[in-house]
Every structure is written in C-alpha cells, then in structure tokens.
PDB file of C-alpha atoms in Angstrom:
ATOM      1  CA  MET A   1     -10.263 -22.859   3.986  1.00  0.00           C
ATOM      2  CA  SER A   2     -13.384 -22.053   1.969  1.00  0.00           C
ATOM      3  CA  ARG A   3     -13.216 -21.349  -1.740  1.00  0.00           C
ATOM      4  CA  SER A   4     -14.388 -17.751  -1.248  1.00  0.00           C
ATOM      5  CA  LYS A   5     -11.763 -17.177   1.470  1.00  0.00           C
ATOM      6  CA  SER A   6      -9.052 -18.591  -0.797  1.00  0.00           C
ATOM      7  CA  GLY A   7     -10.148 -16.093  -3.430  1.00  0.00           C
ATOM      8  CA  VAL A   8      -9.734 -13.218  -0.966  1.00  0.00           C
ATOM      9  CA  TYR A   9      -6.212 -14.367  -0.089  1.00  0.00           C
ATOM     10  CA  PHE A  10      -5.376 -14.475  -3.798  1.00  0.00           C
ATOM     11  CA  LEU A  11      -6.638 -10.910  -4.287  1.00  0.00           C
ATOM     12  CA  VAL A  12      -4.592  -9.608  -1.350  1.00  0.00           C
ATOM     13  CA  ILE A  13      -1.428 -11.344  -2.577  1.00  0.00           C
ATOM     14  CA  LEU A  14      -2.054  -9.946  -6.073  1.00  0.00           C
ATOM     15  CA  ALA A  15      -2.310  -6.442  -4.603  1.00  0.00           C
ATOM     16  CA  MET A  16       1.040  -6.874  -2.852  1.00  0.00           C
ATOM     17  CA  VAL A  17       2.691  -8.094  -6.066  1.00  0.00           C
ATOM     18  CA  PHE A  18       1.364  -5.070  -7.978  1.00  0.00           C
ATOM     19  CA  TRP A  19       2.512  -2.762  -5.176  1.00  0.00           C
ATOM     20  CA  GLY A  20       5.961  -4.342  -5.251  1.00  0.00           C
ATOM     21  CA  PHE A  21       6.291  -3.140  -8.846  1.00  0.00           C
ATOM     22  CA  THR A  22       5.278   0.440  -7.933  1.00  0.00           C
ATOM     23  CA  PHE A  23       8.573   1.199  -6.177  1.00  0.00           C
ATOM     24  CA  VAL A  24      10.459   0.368  -9.358  1.00  0.00           C
ATOM     25  CA  ALA A  25       7.910   2.218 -11.512  1.00  0.00           C
ATOM     26  CA  PHE A  26       8.451   5.333  -9.381  1.00  0.00           C
ATOM     27  CA  LYS A  27      12.185   5.241 -10.110  1.00  0.00           C
ATOM     28  CA  PHE A  28      11.461   5.261 -13.854  1.00  0.00           C
ATOM     29  CA  ALA A  29       8.843   8.020 -13.511  1.00  0.00           C
ATOM     30  CA  ASN A  30      11.276  10.102 -11.452  1.00  0.00           C
ATOM     31  CA  LEU A  31      13.629  10.290 -14.439  1.00  0.00           C
ATOM     32  CA  SER A  32      11.161  12.719 -16.079  1.00  0.00           C
ATOM     33  CA  PHE A  33       8.989  14.075 -13.259  1.00  0.00           C
ATOM     34  CA  ARG A  34       9.448  15.518  -9.775  1.00  0.00           C
ATOM     35  CA  PRO A  35       7.802  13.667  -6.832  1.00  0.00           C
ATOM     36  CA  ILE A  36       4.666  15.825  -6.446  1.00  0.00           C
ATOM     37  CA  THR A  37       4.126  15.833 -10.208  1.00  0.00           C
ATOM     38  CA  ILE A  38       4.286  12.037 -10.221  1.00  0.00           C
ATOM     39  CA  VAL A  39       1.689  11.845  -7.449  1.00  0.00           C
ATOM     40  CA  PHE A  40      -0.554  14.428  -9.144  1.00  0.00           C
ATOM     41  CA  PHE A  41      -0.615  12.606 -12.490  1.00  0.00           C
ATOM     42  CA  ARG A  42      -0.834   9.239 -10.728  1.00  0.00           C
ATOM     43  CA  LEU A  43      -4.020  10.283  -8.934  1.00  0.00           C
ATOM     44  CA  ALA A  44      -5.461  11.888 -12.076  1.00  0.00           C
ATOM     45  CA  VAL A  45      -4.991   8.624 -13.985  1.00  0.00           C
ATOM     46  CA  SER A  46      -6.505   6.605 -11.137  1.00  0.00           C
ATOM     47  CA  ILE A  47      -9.600   8.832 -11.003  1.00  0.00           C
ATOM     48  CA  PHE A  48     -10.380   8.329 -14.691  1.00  0.00           C
ATOM     49  CA  PHE A  49      -9.871   4.584 -14.313  1.00  0.00           C
ATOM     50  CA  LEU A  50     -11.826   4.161 -11.070  1.00  0.00           C
ATOM     51  CA  PHE A  51     -14.849   6.320 -11.841  1.00  0.00           C
ATOM     52  CA  GLY A  52     -15.036   4.920 -15.362  1.00  0.00           C
ATOM     53  CA  PHE A  53     -14.977   1.375 -13.985  1.00  0.00           C
ATOM     54  CA  ALA A  54     -17.503   2.203 -11.256  1.00  0.00           C
ATOM     55  CA  PHE A  55     -19.991   3.876 -13.610  1.00  0.00           C
ATOM     56  CA  PHE A  56     -19.698   1.114 -16.197  1.00  0.00           C
ATOM     57  CA  PHE A  57     -20.372  -1.658 -13.688  1.00  0.00           C
ATOM     58  CA  LYS A  58     -22.751   0.473 -11.566  1.00  0.00           C
ATOM     59  CA  ARG A  59     -20.711  -0.070  -8.386  1.00  0.00           C
ATOM     60  CA  LEU A  60     -20.510   3.543  -7.182  1.00  0.00           C
ATOM     61  CA  ASN A  61     -22.345   4.272  -3.925  1.00  0.00           C
ATOM     62  CA  LYS A  62     -23.648   7.694  -2.981  1.00  0.00           C
ATOM     63  CA  ILE A  63     -21.714   9.057  -0.007  1.00  0.00           C
ATOM     64  CA  LYS A  64     -23.800   9.982   3.018  1.00  0.00           C
ATOM     65  CA  LEU A  65     -23.254  13.474   4.398  1.00  0.00           C
ATOM     66  CA  LYS A  66     -22.283  12.098   7.812  1.00  0.00           C
ATOM     67  CA  ASP A  67     -19.498  10.035   6.211  1.00  0.00           C
ATOM     68  CA  GLN A  68     -17.857  12.894   4.307  1.00  0.00           C
ATOM     69  CA  LYS A  69     -15.516  13.478   7.245  1.00  0.00           C
ATOM     70  CA  TRP A  70     -14.296   9.878   7.064  1.00  0.00           C
ATOM     71  CA  PHE A  71     -13.567  10.157   3.333  1.00  0.00           C
ATOM     72  CA  LEU A  72     -11.706  13.432   3.857  1.00  0.00           C
ATOM     73  CA  LEU A  73      -9.693  11.873   6.689  1.00  0.00           C
ATOM     74  CA  LEU A  74      -8.974   8.857   4.490  1.00  0.00           C
ATOM     75  CA  ALA A  75      -7.667  11.068   1.675  1.00  0.00           C
ATOM     76  CA  LEU A  76      -5.618  13.138   4.120  1.00  0.00           C
ATOM     77  CA  VAL A  77      -3.700  10.150   5.498  1.00  0.00           C
ATOM     78  CA  GLU A  78      -3.573   8.321   2.175  1.00  0.00           C
ATOM     79  CA  PRO A  79      -2.904   9.477  -0.506  1.00  0.00           C
ATOM     80  CA  PHE A  80      -1.858  12.915   0.833  1.00  0.00           C
ATOM     81  CA  PHE A  81       0.547  12.271   3.739  1.00  0.00           C
ATOM     82  CA  TYR A  82       1.408   8.783   2.520  1.00  0.00           C
ATOM     83  CA  PHE A  83       2.499   9.913  -0.929  1.00  0.00           C
ATOM     84  CA  LEU A  84       4.371  12.947   0.415  1.00  0.00           C
ATOM     85  CA  GLY A  85       6.419  10.607   2.584  1.00  0.00           C
ATOM     86  CA  GLU A  86       6.828   7.863   0.000  1.00  0.00           C
ATOM     87  CA  ALA A  87       7.497  10.061  -3.042  1.00  0.00           C
ATOM     88  CA  TYR A  88      10.213  12.162  -1.415  1.00  0.00           C
ATOM     89  CA  GLY A  89      11.546   9.215   0.577  1.00  0.00           C
ATOM     90  CA  LEU A  90      12.117   7.186  -2.581  1.00  0.00           C
ATOM     91  CA  THR A  91      14.327   9.944  -3.978  1.00  0.00           C
ATOM     92  CA  MET A  92      16.735   9.276  -1.074  1.00  0.00           C
ATOM     93  CA  VAL A  93      16.637   5.477  -0.687  1.00  0.00           C
ATOM     94  CA  THR A  94      16.695   2.561  -3.124  1.00  0.00           C
ATOM     95  CA  ALA A  95      13.487   0.934  -4.287  1.00  0.00           C
ATOM     96  CA  THR A  96      14.212  -2.171  -2.196  1.00  0.00           C
ATOM     97  CA  VAL A  97      14.972  -0.255   1.013  1.00  0.00           C
ATOM     98  CA  GLY A  98      11.801   1.792   0.536  1.00  0.00           C
ATOM     99  CA  ALA A  99       9.742  -1.344   0.086  1.00  0.00           C
ATOM    100  CA  VAL A 100      11.286  -2.904   3.194  1.00  0.00           C
ATOM    101  CA  ILE A 101      10.331   0.072   5.344  1.00  0.00           C
ATOM    102  CA  ILE A 102       6.788  -0.024   3.966  1.00  0.00           C
ATOM    103  CA  SER A 103       6.673  -3.712   4.889  1.00  0.00           C
ATOM    104  CA  THR A 104       6.771  -2.761   8.584  1.00  0.00           C
ATOM    105  CA  ILE A 105       3.113  -1.748   8.262  1.00  0.00           C
ATOM    106  CA  PRO A 106       1.890  -5.266   9.208  1.00  0.00           C
ATOM    107  CA  LEU A 107       3.877  -5.064  12.451  1.00  0.00           C
ATOM    108  CA  ILE A 108       2.069  -1.897  13.539  1.00  0.00           C
ATOM    109  CA  VAL A 109      -1.450  -2.529  12.218  1.00  0.00           C
ATOM    110  CA  PRO A 110      -2.299  -5.338  14.713  1.00  0.00           C
ATOM    111  CA  PHE A 111      -1.782  -3.008  17.675  1.00  0.00           C
ATOM    112  CA  ALA A 112      -3.980  -0.315  16.138  1.00  0.00           C
ATOM    113  CA  ALA A 113      -6.577  -2.913  15.113  1.00  0.00           C
ATOM    114  CA  TYR A 114      -6.642  -4.374  18.617  1.00  0.00           C
ATOM    115  CA  TYR A 115      -7.062  -0.954  20.211  1.00  0.00           C
ATOM    116  CA  LEU A 116      -9.844   0.185  17.871  1.00  0.00           C
ATOM    117  CA  PHE A 117     -11.613  -3.021  16.799  1.00  0.00           C
ATOM    118  CA  ARG A 118     -10.462  -5.689  19.284  1.00  0.00           C
ATOM    119  CA  GLU A 119      -8.893  -7.805  16.537  1.00  0.00           C
ATOM    120  CA  LYS A 120      -6.683 -10.376  18.258  1.00  0.00           C
ATOM    121  CA  LEU A 121      -3.763 -12.307  16.823  1.00  0.00           C
ATOM    122  CA  THR A 122      -2.707 -15.722  18.122  1.00  0.00           C
ATOM    123  CA  PRO A 123       0.911 -16.388  19.232  1.00  0.00           C
ATOM    124  CA  MET A 124       1.521 -18.161  15.902  1.00  0.00           C
ATOM    125  CA  ASN A 125       0.414 -15.027  14.050  1.00  0.00           C
ATOM    126  CA  TYR A 126       2.929 -12.948  15.999  1.00  0.00           C
ATOM    127  CA  LEU A 127       5.678 -15.534  15.460  1.00  0.00           C
ATOM    128  CA  GLY A 128       5.017 -15.432  11.736  1.00  0.00           C
ATOM    129  CA  LEU A 129       5.170 -11.647  11.729  1.00  0.00           C
ATOM    130  CA  VAL A 130       8.496 -11.552  13.571  1.00  0.00           C
ATOM    131  CA  ILE A 131      10.079 -14.229  11.362  1.00  0.00           C
ATOM    132  CA  SER A 132       8.792 -12.525   8.225  1.00  0.00           C
ATOM    133  CA  PHE A 133      10.202  -9.163   9.263  1.00  0.00           C
ATOM    134  CA  GLY A 134      13.530 -10.830  10.058  1.00  0.00           C
ATOM    135  CA  GLY A 135      13.603 -12.033   6.468  1.00  0.00           C
ATOM    136  CA  VAL A 136      12.792  -8.521   5.295  1.00  0.00           C
ATOM    137  CA  LEU A 137      15.859  -7.190   7.127  1.00  0.00           C
ATOM    138  CA  LEU A 138      18.077  -9.747   5.430  1.00  0.00           C
ATOM    139  CA  VAL A 139      16.903  -8.429   2.059  1.00  0.00           C
ATOM    140  CA  VAL A 140      18.584  -5.068   2.677  1.00  0.00           C
ATOM    141  CA  LEU A 141      21.478  -5.804   5.022  1.00  0.00           C
ATOM    142  CA  THR A 142      24.953  -5.135   3.678  1.00  0.00           C
ATOM    143  CA  ARG A 143      27.798  -7.619   4.143  1.00  0.00           C
ATOM    144  CA  SER A 144      29.021  -5.627   7.140  1.00  0.00           C
ATOM    145  CA  GLY A 145      25.571  -5.798   8.711  1.00  0.00           C
ATOM    146  CA  GLY A 146      24.683  -2.163   8.062  1.00  0.00           C
ATOM    147  CA  LEU A 147      21.722  -0.690   6.228  1.00  0.00           C
ATOM    148  CA  ALA A 148      22.860   1.749   3.563  1.00  0.00           C
ATOM    149  CA  ALA A 149      20.193   4.447   3.364  1.00  0.00           C
ATOM    150  CA  ASP A 150      19.770   8.183   3.960  1.00  0.00           C
ATOM    151  CA  TRP A 151      18.223   8.763   7.412  1.00  0.00           C
ATOM    152  CA  LYS A 152      15.993  11.528   6.013  1.00  0.00           C
ATOM    153  CA  GLY A 153      14.698   9.139   3.396  1.00  0.00           C
ATOM    154  CA  ILE A 154      14.053   6.514   6.069  1.00  0.00           C
ATOM    155  CA  LEU A 155      12.171   9.061   8.195  1.00  0.00           C
ATOM    156  CA  LEU A 156      10.003  10.084   5.248  1.00  0.00           C
ATOM    157  CA  MET A 157       9.237   6.449   4.468  1.00  0.00           C
ATOM    158  CA  PHE A 158       8.079   5.971   8.065  1.00  0.00           C
ATOM    159  CA  VAL A 159       5.727   8.938   7.610  1.00  0.00           C
ATOM    160  CA  ALA A 160       4.219   6.838   4.827  1.00  0.00           C
ATOM    161  CA  VAL A 161       4.064   3.806   7.148  1.00  0.00           C
ATOM    162  CA  LEU A 162       2.117   5.649   9.859  1.00  0.00           C
ATOM    163  CA  SER A 163      -0.188   7.114   7.219  1.00  0.00           C
ATOM    164  CA  ALA A 164      -0.893   3.634   5.835  1.00  0.00           C
ATOM    165  CA  VAL A 165      -1.716   2.314   9.319  1.00  0.00           C
ATOM    166  CA  SER A 166      -4.170   5.186   9.805  1.00  0.00           C
ATOM    167  CA  TYR A 167      -5.640   4.486   6.362  1.00  0.00           C
ATOM    168  CA  THR A 168      -6.272   0.851   7.291  1.00  0.00           C
ATOM    169  CA  MET A 169      -8.193   1.862  10.410  1.00  0.00           C
ATOM    170  CA  VAL A 170     -10.409   4.360   8.553  1.00  0.00           C
ATOM    171  CA  VAL A 171     -11.107   1.887   5.734  1.00  0.00           C
ATOM    172  CA  LYS A 172     -12.286  -0.629   8.327  1.00  0.00           C
ATOM    173  CA  VAL A 173     -15.062   1.808   9.277  1.00  0.00           C
ATOM    174  CA  LEU A 174     -16.102   2.657   5.707  1.00  0.00           C
ATOM    175  CA  THR A 175     -16.297  -0.924   4.408  1.00  0.00           C
ATOM    176  CA  GLU A 176     -19.485  -1.404   6.417  1.00  0.00           C
ATOM    177  CA  ASP A 177     -21.450   0.882   4.097  1.00  0.00           C
ATOM    178  CA  TYR A 178     -19.516   1.306   0.838  1.00  0.00           C
ATOM    179  CA  THR A 179     -18.087  -0.894  -1.902  1.00  0.00           C
ATOM    180  CA  PRO A 180     -14.281  -1.028  -2.200  1.00  0.00           C
ATOM    181  CA  ILE A 181     -14.301   0.789  -5.547  1.00  0.00           C
ATOM    182  CA  THR A 182     -16.418   3.620  -4.097  1.00  0.00           C
ATOM    183  CA  ILE A 183     -13.959   4.074  -1.250  1.00  0.00           C
ATOM    184  CA  THR A 184     -10.944   3.979  -3.562  1.00  0.00           C
ATOM    185  CA  ALA A 185     -12.451   6.325  -6.169  1.00  0.00           C
ATOM    186  CA  TYR A 186     -13.425   9.057  -3.706  1.00  0.00           C
ATOM    187  CA  GLN A 187     -10.180   8.602  -1.799  1.00  0.00           C
ATOM    188  CA  SER A 188      -8.254   9.400  -5.000  1.00  0.00           C
ATOM    189  CA  PHE A 189     -10.600  12.267  -5.914  1.00  0.00           C
ATOM    190  CA  TYR A 190     -10.271  14.062  -2.569  1.00  0.00           C
ATOM    191  CA  GLY A 191      -6.557  13.290  -2.525  1.00  0.00           C
ATOM    192  CA  LEU A 192      -6.078  14.906  -5.931  1.00  0.00           C
ATOM    193  CA  LEU A 193      -7.862  18.049  -4.723  1.00  0.00           C
ATOM    194  CA  MET A 194      -5.415  18.233  -1.809  1.00  0.00           C
ATOM    195  CA  PHE A 195      -2.443  17.984  -4.166  1.00  0.00           C
ATOM    196  CA  VAL A 196      -3.694  20.627  -6.646  1.00  0.00           C
ATOM    197  CA  PRO A 197      -2.355  23.637  -4.641  1.00  0.00           C
ATOM    198  CA  LEU A 198       1.051  21.972  -4.179  1.00  0.00           C
ATOM    199  CA  PHE A 199       1.250  21.122  -7.872  1.00  0.00           C
ATOM    200  CA  LEU A 200       0.282  24.634  -9.034  1.00  0.00           C
ATOM    201  CA  ILE A 201       2.531  26.472  -6.560  1.00  0.00           C
ATOM    202  CA  PHE A 202       5.662  24.315  -6.494  1.00  0.00           C
ATOM    203  CA  GLU A 203       5.670  21.862  -9.370  1.00  0.00           C
ATOM    204  CA  ILE A 204       4.092  23.139 -12.585  1.00  0.00           C
ATOM    205  CA  LYS A 205       6.930  25.605 -13.224  1.00  0.00           C
ATOM    206  CA  HIS A 206       9.391  22.695 -13.236  1.00  0.00           C
ATOM    207  CA  LEU A 207       7.384  20.566 -15.655  1.00  0.00           C
ATOM    208  CA  ASP A 208       9.513  20.024 -18.762  1.00  0.00           C
ATOM    209  CA  PHE A 209       7.753  17.982 -21.437  1.00  0.00           C
ATOM    210  CA  SER A 210      10.987  17.659 -23.406  1.00  0.00           C
ATOM    211  CA  MET A 211      12.217  15.345 -20.624  1.00  0.00           C
ATOM    212  CA  VAL A 212       9.161  13.095 -20.823  1.00  0.00           C
ATOM    213  CA  THR A 213       9.737   9.652 -22.324  1.00  0.00           C
ATOM    214  CA  GLY A 214       7.448   6.784 -23.228  1.00  0.00           C
ATOM    215  CA  GLN A 215       9.012   4.830 -20.372  1.00  0.00           C
ATOM    216  CA  SER A 216       8.170   7.483 -17.772  1.00  0.00           C
ATOM    217  CA  LEU A 217       4.613   7.868 -19.099  1.00  0.00           C
ATOM    218  CA  LEU A 218       4.125   4.107 -18.886  1.00  0.00           C
ATOM    219  CA  ALA A 219       5.449   4.163 -15.323  1.00  0.00           C
ATOM    220  CA  VAL A 220       3.028   6.925 -14.268  1.00  0.00           C
ATOM    221  CA  SER A 221       0.151   5.091 -15.949  1.00  0.00           C
ATOM    222  CA  TYR A 222       1.046   1.922 -14.044  1.00  0.00           C
ATOM    223  CA  LEU A 223       1.179   3.855 -10.775  1.00  0.00           C
ATOM    224  CA  GLY A 224      -2.264   5.325 -11.458  1.00  0.00           C
ATOM    225  CA  VAL A 225      -4.126   2.260 -12.722  1.00  0.00           C
ATOM    226  CA  PHE A 226      -2.496  -0.397 -10.551  1.00  0.00           C
ATOM    227  CA  GLY A 227      -0.807   1.393  -7.636  1.00  0.00           C
ATOM    228  CA  SER A 228      -3.618   3.846  -6.851  1.00  0.00           C
ATOM    229  CA  GLY A 229      -6.503   1.956  -8.423  1.00  0.00           C
ATOM    230  CA  ILE A 230      -6.620  -1.814  -8.584  1.00  0.00           C
ATOM    231  CA  CYS A 231      -4.367  -2.370  -5.552  1.00  0.00           C
ATOM    232  CA  PHE A 232      -6.514  -0.249  -3.241  1.00  0.00           C
ATOM    233  CA  ILE A 233      -9.672  -2.009  -4.399  1.00  0.00           C
ATOM    234  CA  LEU A 234      -8.112  -5.407  -3.713  1.00  0.00           C
ATOM    235  CA  ILE A 235      -6.699  -4.530  -0.287  1.00  0.00           C
ATOM    236  CA  THR A 236     -10.007  -2.932   0.745  1.00  0.00           C
ATOM    237  CA  ILE A 237     -11.730  -6.226  -0.067  1.00  0.00           C
ATOM    238  CA  GLY A 238      -9.068  -7.985   1.992  1.00  0.00           C
ATOM    239  CA  ILE A 239      -9.539  -5.709   4.996  1.00  0.00           C
ATOM    240  CA  ARG A 240     -13.300  -6.190   4.814  1.00  0.00           C
ATOM    241  CA  GLU A 241     -13.153  -9.982   4.568  1.00  0.00           C
ATOM    242  CA  LEU A 242     -10.077 -10.878   6.640  1.00  0.00           C
ATOM    243  CA  GLY A 243      -9.782  -7.983   9.051  1.00  0.00           C
ATOM    244  CA  ALA A 244      -7.245  -5.155   9.137  1.00  0.00           C
ATOM    245  CA  ALA A 245      -4.397  -7.035  10.832  1.00  0.00           C
ATOM    246  CA  LYS A 246      -4.532 -10.252   8.840  1.00  0.00           C
ATOM    247  CA  ALA A 247      -4.906  -8.548   5.455  1.00  0.00           C
ATOM    248  CA  ASN A 248      -1.870  -6.355   6.118  1.00  0.00           C
ATOM    249  CA  ILE A 249       0.342  -9.283   7.128  1.00  0.00           C
ATOM    250  CA  PHE A 250       0.895  -9.877   3.417  1.00  0.00           C
ATOM    251  CA  GLY A 251       2.596  -6.484   3.152  1.00  0.00           C
ATOM    252  CA  ASN A 252       5.891  -8.255   3.810  1.00  0.00           C
ATOM    253  CA  LEU A 253       5.644  -9.668   0.287  1.00  0.00           C
ATOM    254  CA  ILE A 254       6.133  -6.185  -1.173  1.00  0.00           C
ATOM    255  CA  PRO A 255       9.919  -5.898  -0.614  1.00  0.00           C
ATOM    256  CA  VAL A 256      10.403  -9.434  -1.897  1.00  0.00           C
ATOM    257  CA  VAL A 257       8.738  -8.512  -5.187  1.00  0.00           C
ATOM    258  CA  THR A 258      10.558  -5.174  -5.311  1.00  0.00           C
ATOM    259  CA  ALA A 259      13.954  -6.791  -4.704  1.00  0.00           C
ATOM    260  CA  ILE A 260      13.427  -9.275  -7.536  1.00  0.00           C
ATOM    261  CA  VAL A 261      12.114  -6.665  -9.999  1.00  0.00           C
ATOM    262  CA  SER A 262      14.853  -4.187  -9.014  1.00  0.00           C
ATOM    263  CA  TYR A 263      17.470  -6.839  -9.731  1.00  0.00           C
ATOM    264  CA  PHE A 264      16.251  -7.286 -13.302  1.00  0.00           C
ATOM    265  CA  LEU A 265      15.146  -3.745 -14.195  1.00  0.00           C
ATOM    266  CA  LEU A 266      17.281  -1.458 -11.999  1.00  0.00           C
ATOM    267  CA  LYS A 267      20.295  -3.780 -11.822  1.00  0.00           C
ATOM    268  CA  GLU A 268      20.286  -3.774  -8.010  1.00  0.00           C
ATOM    269  CA  SER A 269      22.442  -6.538  -6.544  1.00  0.00           C
ATOM    270  CA  MET A 270      20.919  -9.845  -5.371  1.00  0.00           C
ATOM    271  CA  PRO A 271      23.436 -11.458  -2.982  1.00  0.00           C
ATOM    272  CA  PHE A 272      22.831 -14.666  -1.043  1.00  0.00           C
ATOM    273  CA  MET A 273      21.472 -12.797   2.008  1.00  0.00           C
ATOM    274  CA  LYS A 274      18.724 -11.242  -0.083  1.00  0.00           C
ATOM    275  CA  ILE A 275      17.742 -14.599  -1.528  1.00  0.00           C
ATOM    276  CA  LEU A 276      17.732 -16.139   1.969  1.00  0.00           C
ATOM    277  CA  GLY A 277      15.635 -13.240   3.227  1.00  0.00           C
ATOM    278  CA  ILE A 278      13.039 -13.813   0.516  1.00  0.00           C
ATOM    279  CA  PHE A 279      12.566 -17.426   1.611  1.00  0.00           C
ATOM    280  CA  ILE A 280      12.335 -16.414   5.284  1.00  0.00           C
ATOM    281  CA  VAL A 281       9.677 -13.814   4.457  1.00  0.00           C
ATOM    282  CA  ILE A 282       7.579 -16.457   2.730  1.00  0.00           C
ATOM    283  CA  LEU A 283       8.067 -18.858   5.681  1.00  0.00           C
ATOM    284  CA  GLY A 284       6.928 -16.198   8.120  1.00  0.00           C
ATOM    285  CA  LEU A 285       3.842 -15.452   6.064  1.00  0.00           C
ATOM    286  CA  LEU A 286       2.896 -19.131   5.978  1.00  0.00           C
ATOM    287  CA  LEU A 287       3.318 -19.444   9.753  1.00  0.00           C
ATOM    288  CA  SER A 288       1.258 -16.329  10.395  1.00  0.00           C
ATOM    289  CA  GLN A 289      -1.708 -17.845   8.561  1.00  0.00           C
ATOM    290  CA  ILE A 290      -1.767 -21.184  10.412  1.00  0.00           C
ATOM    291  CA  SER A 291      -4.086 -19.924  13.138  1.00  0.00           C
ATOM    292  CA  SER A 292      -7.251 -17.970  12.422  1.00  0.00           C
ATOM    293  CA  LEU A 293      -7.671 -14.401  13.509  1.00  0.00           C
ATOM    294  CA  ARG A 294     -10.169 -14.141  16.337  1.00  0.00           C
ATOM    295  CA  VAL A 295     -12.215 -10.980  16.111  1.00  0.00           C
ATOM    296  CA  LYS A 296     -13.998  -9.494  19.092  1.00  0.00           C
ATOM    297  CA  PRO A 297     -15.670  -6.260  18.008  1.00  0.00           C
ATOM    298  CA  LYS A 298     -16.261  -3.444  20.398  1.00  0.00           C
ATOM    299  CA  LYS A 299     -19.760  -3.061  21.693  1.00  0.00           C
ATOM    300  CA  GLY A 300     -21.983  -1.244  19.229  1.00  0.00           C
ATOM    301  CA  ARG A 301     -19.994  -2.228  16.131  1.00  0.00           C
ATOM    302  CA  GLU A 302     -20.273  -5.617  14.488  1.00  0.00           C
ATOM    303  CA  SER A 303     -17.524  -7.260  12.502  1.00  0.00           C
ATOM    304  CA  VAL A 304     -18.179  -6.981   8.772  1.00  0.00           C
ATOM    305  CA  ARG A 305     -18.137 -10.062   6.568  1.00  0.00           C
ATOM    306  CA  HIS A 306     -19.618  -9.705   3.085  1.00  0.00           C
ATOM    307  CA  ILE A 307     -19.306 -11.620  -0.149  1.00  0.00           C
ATOM    308  CA  PRO A 308     -16.361 -10.016  -1.980  1.00  0.00           C
ATOM    309  CA  ASN A 309     -17.190  -7.641  -4.790  1.00  0.00           C
ATOM    310  CA  ALA A 310     -15.756  -4.367  -5.928  1.00  0.00           C
TER     311      ALA A 310
END
C-alpha cells in the first residue's frame, strides 16, 4: 500500500470515528433543542466553518451552471432527507441502535456503485462486509436475541440510510470537477436553505433559550464543525480516491465508536456480546480490505484518482 493511499485510509477512519461521536452529541443537544432546530443550527455552524476555511486556504471552486442541479440534488438527499430521518429517528432509538442502522450503508452502496459506476468488489470484500455486519448486530442484540427499538425510529433511520447511499452516488459525480471542501460547503448551504421554512414554521416558536446549556451548545457546535464539516470533507476525499463502495465499507466502525462512547457518557450497557461484536466488526473490515477494488467505469466516464487535498 502506497504512503498516499495509507493517508486516505487514515482520513476515512478518522471521519468514521468523528461520526461515531455525533450520535452521542445529538442526545446531549436534544436535551435543549428539538430535532429540526438541532439540524438548523448544526448546518449554520458548518457553513461558517466551511466557507471560512475555504476562503482562507483558497480552496473554493466556482460552481458551473450545469452542475447546480447536482448540488441541489446532493443537498436534498443529504442533509435534508438524511437529517430528517436521522434527527427524528434518534429521538426514538438509542444512540448505539441508530449508529448500527446507519452502518448498513456499506452493504447497500456496492450495489448502487456497481449499477452506476461499474465498481466491482471481490468475494473477499463481500465476505468482509457480511462478517462486519454480523458483528454490528451483536453490538445491539439483547440477551434474548431481540433488538429493542421503536419500529418507527428504525424506519426513519433507514430513510437516512437510503439518503446517504444516494449522497454517495452524487458525490462520485461531483468529485471530478470540485474540491471536497467546495462540495461540502455548498451542500450545507443549500441544505440550510431547505430547512429554513421548516425552522420558521414549526420550530422557532418552541425555541426556549432558558433550556439551553453549555453542554448542549458544545454538542451542536461539534455536530456542525465535525459532523457536518470535517467528516464530509474527509469522506469525500475517500470516495474520490478509493471509490464509493470501498470508502463506505468503513461505515461499520461508526456503531463501534458510538457503543464505546455511549457506555462512558450515556451509561449505556456494554455486555460481553457488544464487546465481541466490536472485535468481529474490526475483523470484517480487515478482511474486506485484503483484495483491491477493481473499477471498470462506464463508457464516457473515467474513474477519478487525484492527489488528496481539501
């Protein structure tokens, strides 16, 4: 593995670790704010961070008129539909269960990537995915073998999953012409515009600043800077350099991180099955990376491989 490729893997893993913390951060933010309010402030924080970073380092590309539709579609699937599903879903399920459902994204992305971009996974990649997901299930299984979660919350979390898969496919198109920070900044900007009507109509009347704490403000800030800023930049680099399917394989790390953080901060239980599941997830991820992803682009579109930069 080349040094530059190792660096990309590190960035993708870092993104998953940061994202693992977001499920716990949401629980703290939800003590003071309603779901849409959390998303609204989260995106507002991310916009200030992203555009400030982009202007300072001169990494912001001008969007071509013909690509506006792709940026609008990107914002529609994520953050708009994704955060609607995730934010309301997390009010009905635990942080760990929510993270586990989100971790099914890598199981769906390869099929979408194959259909759209002819990205092919080897049998070892698929074996790693299956083993990893088996470990994910162990993280949330009860002693009786059941999964304690509200079905409505689960359904909403799967809305987020399908939105994230769609996001990955659109990002694959945009990385050919735009830097990761450009994509992430405009994605957040258009997403915020979509949430403005919902915030003004349904949420602002419920905003009670007397309920706001330093802890909840810190949680929202983390969600904005890391969850909607740095993480999206890092995963966009990963998708560009590794391909959509292989970059998203690491999504199974998210519930592992969430389970550990939830144990310490939210006092969620950590029985033996959860610990075993964590090790199985890591084993599956290692197996999935043994064989290289073979990419066969569709005619008329070349596979993109650039030197990583934001």
